Coordinates of C-alpha atoms and ligand atoms in Angstrom, one line a residue:
X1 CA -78.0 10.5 48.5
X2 CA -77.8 8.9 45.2
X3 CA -76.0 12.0 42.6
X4 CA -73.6 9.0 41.2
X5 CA -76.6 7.6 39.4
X6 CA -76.0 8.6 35.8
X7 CA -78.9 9.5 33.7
X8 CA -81.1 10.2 36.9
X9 CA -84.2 12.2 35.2
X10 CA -86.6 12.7 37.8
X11 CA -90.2 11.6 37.2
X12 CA -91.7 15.2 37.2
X13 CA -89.2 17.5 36.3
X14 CA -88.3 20.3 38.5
X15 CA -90.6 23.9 38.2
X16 CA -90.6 24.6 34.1
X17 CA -88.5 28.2 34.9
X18 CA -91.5 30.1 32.8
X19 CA -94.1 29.4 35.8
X20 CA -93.4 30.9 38.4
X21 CA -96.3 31.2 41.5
X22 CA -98.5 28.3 39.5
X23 CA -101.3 27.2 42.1
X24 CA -101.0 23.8 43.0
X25 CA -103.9 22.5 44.5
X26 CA -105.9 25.0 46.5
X27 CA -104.2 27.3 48.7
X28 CA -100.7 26.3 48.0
X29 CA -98.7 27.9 46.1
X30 CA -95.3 26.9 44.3
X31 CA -92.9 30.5 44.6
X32 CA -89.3 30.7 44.4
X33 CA -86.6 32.1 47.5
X34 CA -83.1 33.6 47.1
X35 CA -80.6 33.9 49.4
X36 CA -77.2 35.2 49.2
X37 CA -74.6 32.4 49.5
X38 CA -70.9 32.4 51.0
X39 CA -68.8 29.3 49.1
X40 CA -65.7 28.6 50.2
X41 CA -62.5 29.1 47.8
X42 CA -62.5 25.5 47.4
X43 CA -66.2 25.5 46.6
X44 CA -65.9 28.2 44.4
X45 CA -63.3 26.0 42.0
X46 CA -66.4 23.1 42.5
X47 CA -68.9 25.8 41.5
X48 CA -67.0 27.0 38.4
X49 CA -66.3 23.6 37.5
X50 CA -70.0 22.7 37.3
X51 CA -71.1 25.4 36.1
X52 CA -68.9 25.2 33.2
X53 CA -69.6 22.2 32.1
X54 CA -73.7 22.4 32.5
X55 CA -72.6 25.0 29.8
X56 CA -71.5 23.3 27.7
X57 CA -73.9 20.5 28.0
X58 CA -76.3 23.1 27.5
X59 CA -74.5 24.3 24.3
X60 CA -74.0 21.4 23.0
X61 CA -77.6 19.9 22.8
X62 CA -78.3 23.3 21.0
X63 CA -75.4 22.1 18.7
X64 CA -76.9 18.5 18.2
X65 CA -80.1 19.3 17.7
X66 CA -79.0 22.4 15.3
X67 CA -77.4 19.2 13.3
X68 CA -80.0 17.1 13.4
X69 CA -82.1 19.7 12.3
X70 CA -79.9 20.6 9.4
X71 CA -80.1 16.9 7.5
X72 CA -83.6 16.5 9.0
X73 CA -83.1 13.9 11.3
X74 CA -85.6 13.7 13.8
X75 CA -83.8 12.4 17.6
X76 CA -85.8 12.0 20.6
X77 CA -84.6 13.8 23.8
X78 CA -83.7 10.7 25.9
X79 CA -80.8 10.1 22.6
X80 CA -80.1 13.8 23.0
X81 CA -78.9 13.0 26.6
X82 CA -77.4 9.9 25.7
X83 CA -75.0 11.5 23.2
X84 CA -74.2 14.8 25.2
X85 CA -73.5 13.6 28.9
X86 CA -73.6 9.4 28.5
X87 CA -71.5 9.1 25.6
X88 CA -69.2 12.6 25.6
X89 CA -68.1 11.2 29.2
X90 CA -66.1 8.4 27.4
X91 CA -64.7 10.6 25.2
X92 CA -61.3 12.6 26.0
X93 CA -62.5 15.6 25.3
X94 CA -65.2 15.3 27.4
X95 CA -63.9 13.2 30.3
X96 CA -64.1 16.0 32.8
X97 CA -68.2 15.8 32.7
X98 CA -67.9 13.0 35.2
X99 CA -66.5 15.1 37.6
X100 CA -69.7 17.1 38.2
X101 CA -72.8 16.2 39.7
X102 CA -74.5 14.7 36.7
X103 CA -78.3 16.0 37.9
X104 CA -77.0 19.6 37.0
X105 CA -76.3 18.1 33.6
X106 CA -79.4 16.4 33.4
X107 CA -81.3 19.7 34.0
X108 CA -79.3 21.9 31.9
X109 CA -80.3 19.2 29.1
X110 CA -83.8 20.1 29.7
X111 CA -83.5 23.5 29.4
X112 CA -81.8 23.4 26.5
X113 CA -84.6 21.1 25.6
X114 CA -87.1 23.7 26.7
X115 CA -85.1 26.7 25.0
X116 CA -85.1 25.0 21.6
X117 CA -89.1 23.7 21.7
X118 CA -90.0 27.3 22.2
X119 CA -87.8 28.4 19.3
X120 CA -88.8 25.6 17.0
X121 CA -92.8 25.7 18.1
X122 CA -92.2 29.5 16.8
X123 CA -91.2 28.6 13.5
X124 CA -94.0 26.0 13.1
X125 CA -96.6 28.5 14.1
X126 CA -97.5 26.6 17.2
X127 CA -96.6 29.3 19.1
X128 CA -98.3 32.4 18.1
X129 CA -97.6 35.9 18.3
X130 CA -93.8 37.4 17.9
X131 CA -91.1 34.8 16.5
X132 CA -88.8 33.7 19.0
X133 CA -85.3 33.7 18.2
X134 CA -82.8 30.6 17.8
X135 CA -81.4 29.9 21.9
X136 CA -78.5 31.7 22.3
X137 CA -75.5 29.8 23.2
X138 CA -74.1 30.2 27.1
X139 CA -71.5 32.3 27.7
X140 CA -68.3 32.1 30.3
X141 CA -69.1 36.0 31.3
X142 CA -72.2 36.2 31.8
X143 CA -74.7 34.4 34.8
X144 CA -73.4 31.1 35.6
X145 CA -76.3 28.7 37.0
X146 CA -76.7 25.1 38.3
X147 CA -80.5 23.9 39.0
X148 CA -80.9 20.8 41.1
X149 CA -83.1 19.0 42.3
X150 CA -83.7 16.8 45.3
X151 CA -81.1 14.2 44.9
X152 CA -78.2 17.0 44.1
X153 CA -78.7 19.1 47.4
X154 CA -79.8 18.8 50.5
X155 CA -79.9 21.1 53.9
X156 CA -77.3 20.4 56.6
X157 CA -78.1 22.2 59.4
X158 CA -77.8 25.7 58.7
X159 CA -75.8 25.0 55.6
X160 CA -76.8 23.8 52.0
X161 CA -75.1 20.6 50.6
X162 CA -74.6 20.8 47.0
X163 CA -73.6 17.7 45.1
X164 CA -69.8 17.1 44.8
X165 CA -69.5 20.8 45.8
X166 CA -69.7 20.3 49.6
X167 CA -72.0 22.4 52.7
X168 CA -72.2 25.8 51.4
X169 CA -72.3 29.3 54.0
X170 CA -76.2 30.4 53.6
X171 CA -77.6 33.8 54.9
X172 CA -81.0 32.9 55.7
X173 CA -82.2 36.2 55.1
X174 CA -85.4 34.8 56.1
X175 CA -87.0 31.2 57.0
X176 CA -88.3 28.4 53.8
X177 CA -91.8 28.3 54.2
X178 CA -91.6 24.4 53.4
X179 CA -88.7 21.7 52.0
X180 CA -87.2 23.2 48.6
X181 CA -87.9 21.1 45.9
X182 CA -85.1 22.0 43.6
X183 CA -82.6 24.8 43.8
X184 CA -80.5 26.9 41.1
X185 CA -77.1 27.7 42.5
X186 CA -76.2 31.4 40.4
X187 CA -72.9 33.1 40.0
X188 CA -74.0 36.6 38.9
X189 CA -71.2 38.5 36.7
X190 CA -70.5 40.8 39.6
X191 CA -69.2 37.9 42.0
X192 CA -71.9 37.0 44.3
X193 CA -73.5 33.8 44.7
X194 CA -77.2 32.9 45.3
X195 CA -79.1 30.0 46.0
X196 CA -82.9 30.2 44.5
X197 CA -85.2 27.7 46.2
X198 CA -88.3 26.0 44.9
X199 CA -90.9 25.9 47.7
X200 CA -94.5 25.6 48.6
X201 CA -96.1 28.1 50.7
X202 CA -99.4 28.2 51.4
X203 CA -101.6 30.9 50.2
X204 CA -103.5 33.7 52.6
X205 CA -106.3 35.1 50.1
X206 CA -107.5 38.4 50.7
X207 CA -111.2 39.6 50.6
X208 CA -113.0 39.2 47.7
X209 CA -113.6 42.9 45.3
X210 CA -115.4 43.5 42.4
X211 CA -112.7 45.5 40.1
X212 CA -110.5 43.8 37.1
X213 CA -108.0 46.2 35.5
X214 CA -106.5 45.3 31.7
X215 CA -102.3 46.4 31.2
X216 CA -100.6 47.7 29.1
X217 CA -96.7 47.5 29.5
X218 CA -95.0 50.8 27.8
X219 CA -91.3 51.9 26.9
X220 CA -91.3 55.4 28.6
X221 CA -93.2 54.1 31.8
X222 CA -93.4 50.9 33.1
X223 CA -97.3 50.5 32.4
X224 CA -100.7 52.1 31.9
X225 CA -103.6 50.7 33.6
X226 CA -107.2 50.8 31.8
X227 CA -108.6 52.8 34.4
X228 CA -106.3 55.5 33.4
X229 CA -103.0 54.7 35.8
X230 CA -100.1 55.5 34.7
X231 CA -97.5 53.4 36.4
X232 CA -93.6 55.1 35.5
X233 CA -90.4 53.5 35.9
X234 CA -88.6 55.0 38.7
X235 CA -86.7 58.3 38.3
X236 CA -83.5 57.1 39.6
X237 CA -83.9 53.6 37.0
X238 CA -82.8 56.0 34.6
X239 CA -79.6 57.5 35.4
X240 CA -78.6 54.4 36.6
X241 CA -79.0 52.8 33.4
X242 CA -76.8 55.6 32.0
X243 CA -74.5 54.9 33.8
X244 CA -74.6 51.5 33.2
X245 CA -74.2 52.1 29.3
X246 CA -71.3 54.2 29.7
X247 CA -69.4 51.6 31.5
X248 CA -70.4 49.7 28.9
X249 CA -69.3 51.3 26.5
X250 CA -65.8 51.6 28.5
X251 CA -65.5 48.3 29.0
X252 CA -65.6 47.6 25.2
X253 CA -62.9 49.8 24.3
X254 CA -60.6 47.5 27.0
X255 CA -58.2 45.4 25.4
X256 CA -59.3 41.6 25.2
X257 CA -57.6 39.7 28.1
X258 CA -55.9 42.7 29.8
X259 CA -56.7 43.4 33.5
X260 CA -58.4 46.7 32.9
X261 CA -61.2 44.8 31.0
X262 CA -61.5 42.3 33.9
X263 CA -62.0 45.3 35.7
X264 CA -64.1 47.1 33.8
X265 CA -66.1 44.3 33.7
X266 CA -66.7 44.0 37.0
X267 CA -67.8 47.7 37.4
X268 CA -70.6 46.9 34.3
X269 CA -71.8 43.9 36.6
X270 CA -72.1 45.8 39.8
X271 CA -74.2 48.5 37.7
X272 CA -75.9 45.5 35.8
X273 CA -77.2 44.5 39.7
X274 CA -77.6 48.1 41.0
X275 CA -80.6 48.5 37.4
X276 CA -81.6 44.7 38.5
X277 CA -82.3 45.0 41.9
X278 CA -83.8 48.6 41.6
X279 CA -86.1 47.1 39.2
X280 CA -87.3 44.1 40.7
X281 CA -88.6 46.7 43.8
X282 CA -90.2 48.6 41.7
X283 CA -91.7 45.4 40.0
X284 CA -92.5 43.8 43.4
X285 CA -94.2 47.0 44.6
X286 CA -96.3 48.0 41.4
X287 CA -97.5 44.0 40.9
X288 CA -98.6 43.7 44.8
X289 CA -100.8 47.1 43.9
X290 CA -102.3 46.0 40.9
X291 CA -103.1 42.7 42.3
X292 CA -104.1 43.8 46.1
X293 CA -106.8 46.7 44.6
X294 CA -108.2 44.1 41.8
X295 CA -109.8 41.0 41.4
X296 CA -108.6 39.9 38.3
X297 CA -105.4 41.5 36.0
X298 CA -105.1 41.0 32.7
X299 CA -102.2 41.8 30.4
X300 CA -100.9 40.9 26.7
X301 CA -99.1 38.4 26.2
X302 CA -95.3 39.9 25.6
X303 CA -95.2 37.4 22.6
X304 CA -98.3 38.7 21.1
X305 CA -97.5 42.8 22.0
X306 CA -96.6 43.5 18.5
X307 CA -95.2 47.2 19.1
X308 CA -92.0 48.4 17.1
X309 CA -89.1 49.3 18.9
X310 CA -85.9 49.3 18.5
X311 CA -83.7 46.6 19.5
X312 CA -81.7 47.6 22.4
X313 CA -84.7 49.8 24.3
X314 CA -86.7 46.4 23.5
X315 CA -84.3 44.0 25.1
X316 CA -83.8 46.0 28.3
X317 CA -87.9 47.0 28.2
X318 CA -88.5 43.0 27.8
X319 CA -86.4 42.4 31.0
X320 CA -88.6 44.4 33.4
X321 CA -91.7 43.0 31.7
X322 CA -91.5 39.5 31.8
X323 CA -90.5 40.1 35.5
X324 CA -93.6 42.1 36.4
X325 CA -95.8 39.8 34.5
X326 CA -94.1 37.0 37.1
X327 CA -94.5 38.7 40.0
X328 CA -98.1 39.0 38.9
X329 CA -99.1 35.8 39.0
X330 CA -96.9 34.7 41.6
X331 CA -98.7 37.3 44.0
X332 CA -102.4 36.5 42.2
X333 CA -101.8 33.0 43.1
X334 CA -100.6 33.7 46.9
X335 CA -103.4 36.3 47.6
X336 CA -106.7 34.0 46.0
X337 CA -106.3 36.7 42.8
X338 CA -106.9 36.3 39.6
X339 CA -104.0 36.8 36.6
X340 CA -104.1 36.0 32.8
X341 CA -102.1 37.0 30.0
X342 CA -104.0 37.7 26.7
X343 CA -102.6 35.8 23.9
X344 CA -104.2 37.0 21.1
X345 CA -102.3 38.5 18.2
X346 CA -105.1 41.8 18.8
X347 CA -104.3 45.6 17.6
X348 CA -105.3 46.4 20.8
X349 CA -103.4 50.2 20.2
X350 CA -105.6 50.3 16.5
X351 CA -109.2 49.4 18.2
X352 CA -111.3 51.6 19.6
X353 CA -112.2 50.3 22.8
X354 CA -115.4 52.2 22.9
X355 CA -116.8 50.9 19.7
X356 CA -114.9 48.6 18.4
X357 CA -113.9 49.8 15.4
X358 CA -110.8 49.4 14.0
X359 CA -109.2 52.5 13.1
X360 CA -106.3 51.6 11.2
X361 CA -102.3 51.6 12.6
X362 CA -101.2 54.8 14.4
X363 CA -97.1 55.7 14.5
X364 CA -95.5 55.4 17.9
X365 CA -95.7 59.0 18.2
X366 CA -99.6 59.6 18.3
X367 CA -100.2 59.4 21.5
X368 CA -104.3 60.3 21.9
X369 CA -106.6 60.1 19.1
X370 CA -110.2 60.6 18.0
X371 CA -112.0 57.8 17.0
X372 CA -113.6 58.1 13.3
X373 CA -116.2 56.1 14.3
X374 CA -117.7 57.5 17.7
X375 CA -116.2 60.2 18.0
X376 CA -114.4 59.2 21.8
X377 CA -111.1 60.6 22.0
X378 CA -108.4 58.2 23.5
X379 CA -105.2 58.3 25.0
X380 CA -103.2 55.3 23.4
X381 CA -102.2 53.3 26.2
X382 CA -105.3 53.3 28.0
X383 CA -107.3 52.5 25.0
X384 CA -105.2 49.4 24.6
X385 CA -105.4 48.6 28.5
X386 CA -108.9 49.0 27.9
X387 CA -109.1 46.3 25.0
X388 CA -106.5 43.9 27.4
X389 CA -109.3 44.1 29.9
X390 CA -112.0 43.5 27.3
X391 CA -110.4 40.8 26.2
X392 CA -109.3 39.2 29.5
X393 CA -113.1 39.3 30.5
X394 CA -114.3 37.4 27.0
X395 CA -112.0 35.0 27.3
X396 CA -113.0 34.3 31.5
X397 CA -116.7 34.5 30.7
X398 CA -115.6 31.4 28.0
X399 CA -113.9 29.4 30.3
X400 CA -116.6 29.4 32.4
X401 CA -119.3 28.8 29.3
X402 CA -120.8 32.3 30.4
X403 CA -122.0 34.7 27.0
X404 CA -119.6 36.4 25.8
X405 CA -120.1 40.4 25.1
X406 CA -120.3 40.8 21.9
X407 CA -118.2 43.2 21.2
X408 CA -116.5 43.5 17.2
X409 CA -113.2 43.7 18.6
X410 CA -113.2 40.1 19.7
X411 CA -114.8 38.4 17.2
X412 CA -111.2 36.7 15.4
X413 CA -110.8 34.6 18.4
X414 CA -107.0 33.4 17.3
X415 CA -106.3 31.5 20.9
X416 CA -108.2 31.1 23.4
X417 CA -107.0 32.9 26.9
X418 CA -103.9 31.3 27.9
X419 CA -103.4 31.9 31.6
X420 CA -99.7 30.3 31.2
X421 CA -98.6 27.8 34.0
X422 CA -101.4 27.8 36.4
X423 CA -104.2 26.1 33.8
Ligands
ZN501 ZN1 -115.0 54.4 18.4

């Protein structure tokens, strides 16, 4: 196994990490697997050690290409690579690089890479809908992650080789459908380790149905279905999120370095998994509904959902989201469904989806209203599910050269459907 080999990029680079469940070729689908993994002490000091300088690989091709972007230079992303891991290794300060498996360097290049195209393709407009902010630097406290692919890991017997890290303790909570193409080694904030594999399995479609449902994600439940669904977060979500603030908020009145914030900030990860694992059931469970009762889902784009909100409820809001909207396509992909996101910069809460008309911006609070037009009263959210759905079905009847309905509501065609990933 070749991880000595220096600037090793692979010729098609691992799963990009925003498609998750993309088809492949028919009936196989490409789906990630976690398991919970048991490193040694030893292996934990390997672990760290990568995992803190893929950070600051990361960070500093954020800082190079921040530079370069300052004075206007223009620098390709093989002489980004060059200058953070080739050349830093020769350096003193940055000797210790060597000592990792460079393959996790390589990839945390990429995402970096990755991270900073989405911000810059926001600025330039090439990326519609809402701007996405400047990549946030890595941070020592929070999720430490390695992703490697074939030539950094293998599978010894029951155990998983990891590149200068050694064979790693692996509860095989259940069996790979097929050989991992790459795999992300984590260190969550709480302690525990996992190992998230790549894999093919194939796909077991299920009977064909005639329904297609448009959604709408919400803030005060999860989302809101245009035939009228209303799909909450679950009760107990809540109070453990409360929870989870207030050991928060006790953890930032802990003294910087003492033993009580180490503590306390263990507590805030433990709670941190408790919310993430309670949400990603509920996700699991409410995206294997929506997909196993329609044909076709279609939801906005969460760059395009243009609702205001305030910062915090948004950040923890666009956590559940983007995982739902995963787990949608993932499970549209495995069971022969079909998933799209519309990514169309649409007032889909201003237009009537009865008529069409536009009926001007309504405040967060108003949540049914009477169309001046028609006359149809509408609850908000499923007036906007309604238009997702409209939408989704102009945009599939394009694709496949059909006519489209022609309905007012669609007529600024800014994008066309963008079913991210699998097209
Ligand atoms: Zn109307």
């Amino acid at each position: 196994m070749n991880v000595e080999g220096g600037n090793y990029e692979p010729a098609a680079p691992a799963i990009p990490q925003e498609c998750h469940g993309l088809l492949l070729r028919s009936g196989v689908v490409q789906v990630r697997y976690r398991y919970r993994i048991y490193p040694a002490p030893g292996q934990q000091r390997a672990l760290a050690r990568a995992f803190g300088c893929a950070r600051v690989v990361y960070n500093d091709c954020l800082k190079l290409r921040d530079a370069c972007h300052a004075v206007g230079e223009k620098i390709s992303d093989t002489e980004v690579q060059r200058r953070v891991i080739t050349l830093a290794k020769l350096t003193p300060e940055r000797a210790w690089l060597a000592e990792v498996a460079s393959v996790a360097l390589v990839q945390a290049c990429q995402d970096a890479r990755r991270a900073y195209r989405n911000w810059f393709d926001s600025l330039s407009g090439q990326r519609k809908g809402r701007k996405v902010g400047h990549p946030a630097f890595r941070r020592k406290h929070h999720r430490q992650s390695i992703r490697l692919t074939r030539n950094g890991f293998a599978l010894h017997g029951q155990r998983l080789y990891v590149a200068k890290v050694g064979d790693v303790k692996v509860e095989w909570s259940r069996d790979l459908p097929s050989v991992p193409s790459s795999v992300t080694v984590i260190r969550e904030p709480d302690g525990r380790y996992y190992a998230s594999f790549v894999v093919e399995r194939q796909a077991t479609p299920l009977p064909a149905c005639d329904r297609e449902v448009g959604v709408d994600l919400g803030l005060a439940s999860l989302a809101v279905t245009s035939d009228g669904d209303v799909i909450p977060n679950p009760r107990f979500l809540r109070g453990k999120e409360r929870r989870l603030a207030r050991a928060q908020r006790a953890l930032s009145r802990k003294q910087k370095g003492s033993a009580n914030r180490g503590k306390a900030r263990r507590r805030v990860a433990v709670l941190h998994r408790k919310v993430r694992e309670t949400r990603l059931d509920h996700a699991h469970k409410t995206a294997l509904r929506l997909v196993r009762d329609n044909q076709a889902v279609y939801v906005e784009d969460l760059c395009v959902s243009g609702l205001a909100r305030t910062r915090l409820a948004r950040s923890v809001a666009d956590a559940g989201w983007s995982q739902l909207l995963r787990l949608i396509e993932e499970k549209a992909a495995r069971y022969g469904r079909m998933s799209a996101r519309i990514g169309r910069f649409e007032p889909t809460s201003q237009v009537c989806s009865a008529c069409g008309a536009n009926d001007g911006p309504k405040p967060l609070h108003v949540r049914a209203w009477a169309c001046a037009t028609c006359g149809t009263v509408h609850d908000r959210d499923v007036n906007a599910a309604r238009n997702i759905l409209a939408a989704g079905r102009a945009d599939k009847s394009n694709a496949c050269g059909g006519q489209v309905r022609p309905a007012p509501l669609l007529a600024p065609a800014g994008e066309a459907g963008t079913l991210r990933g699998a097209a």
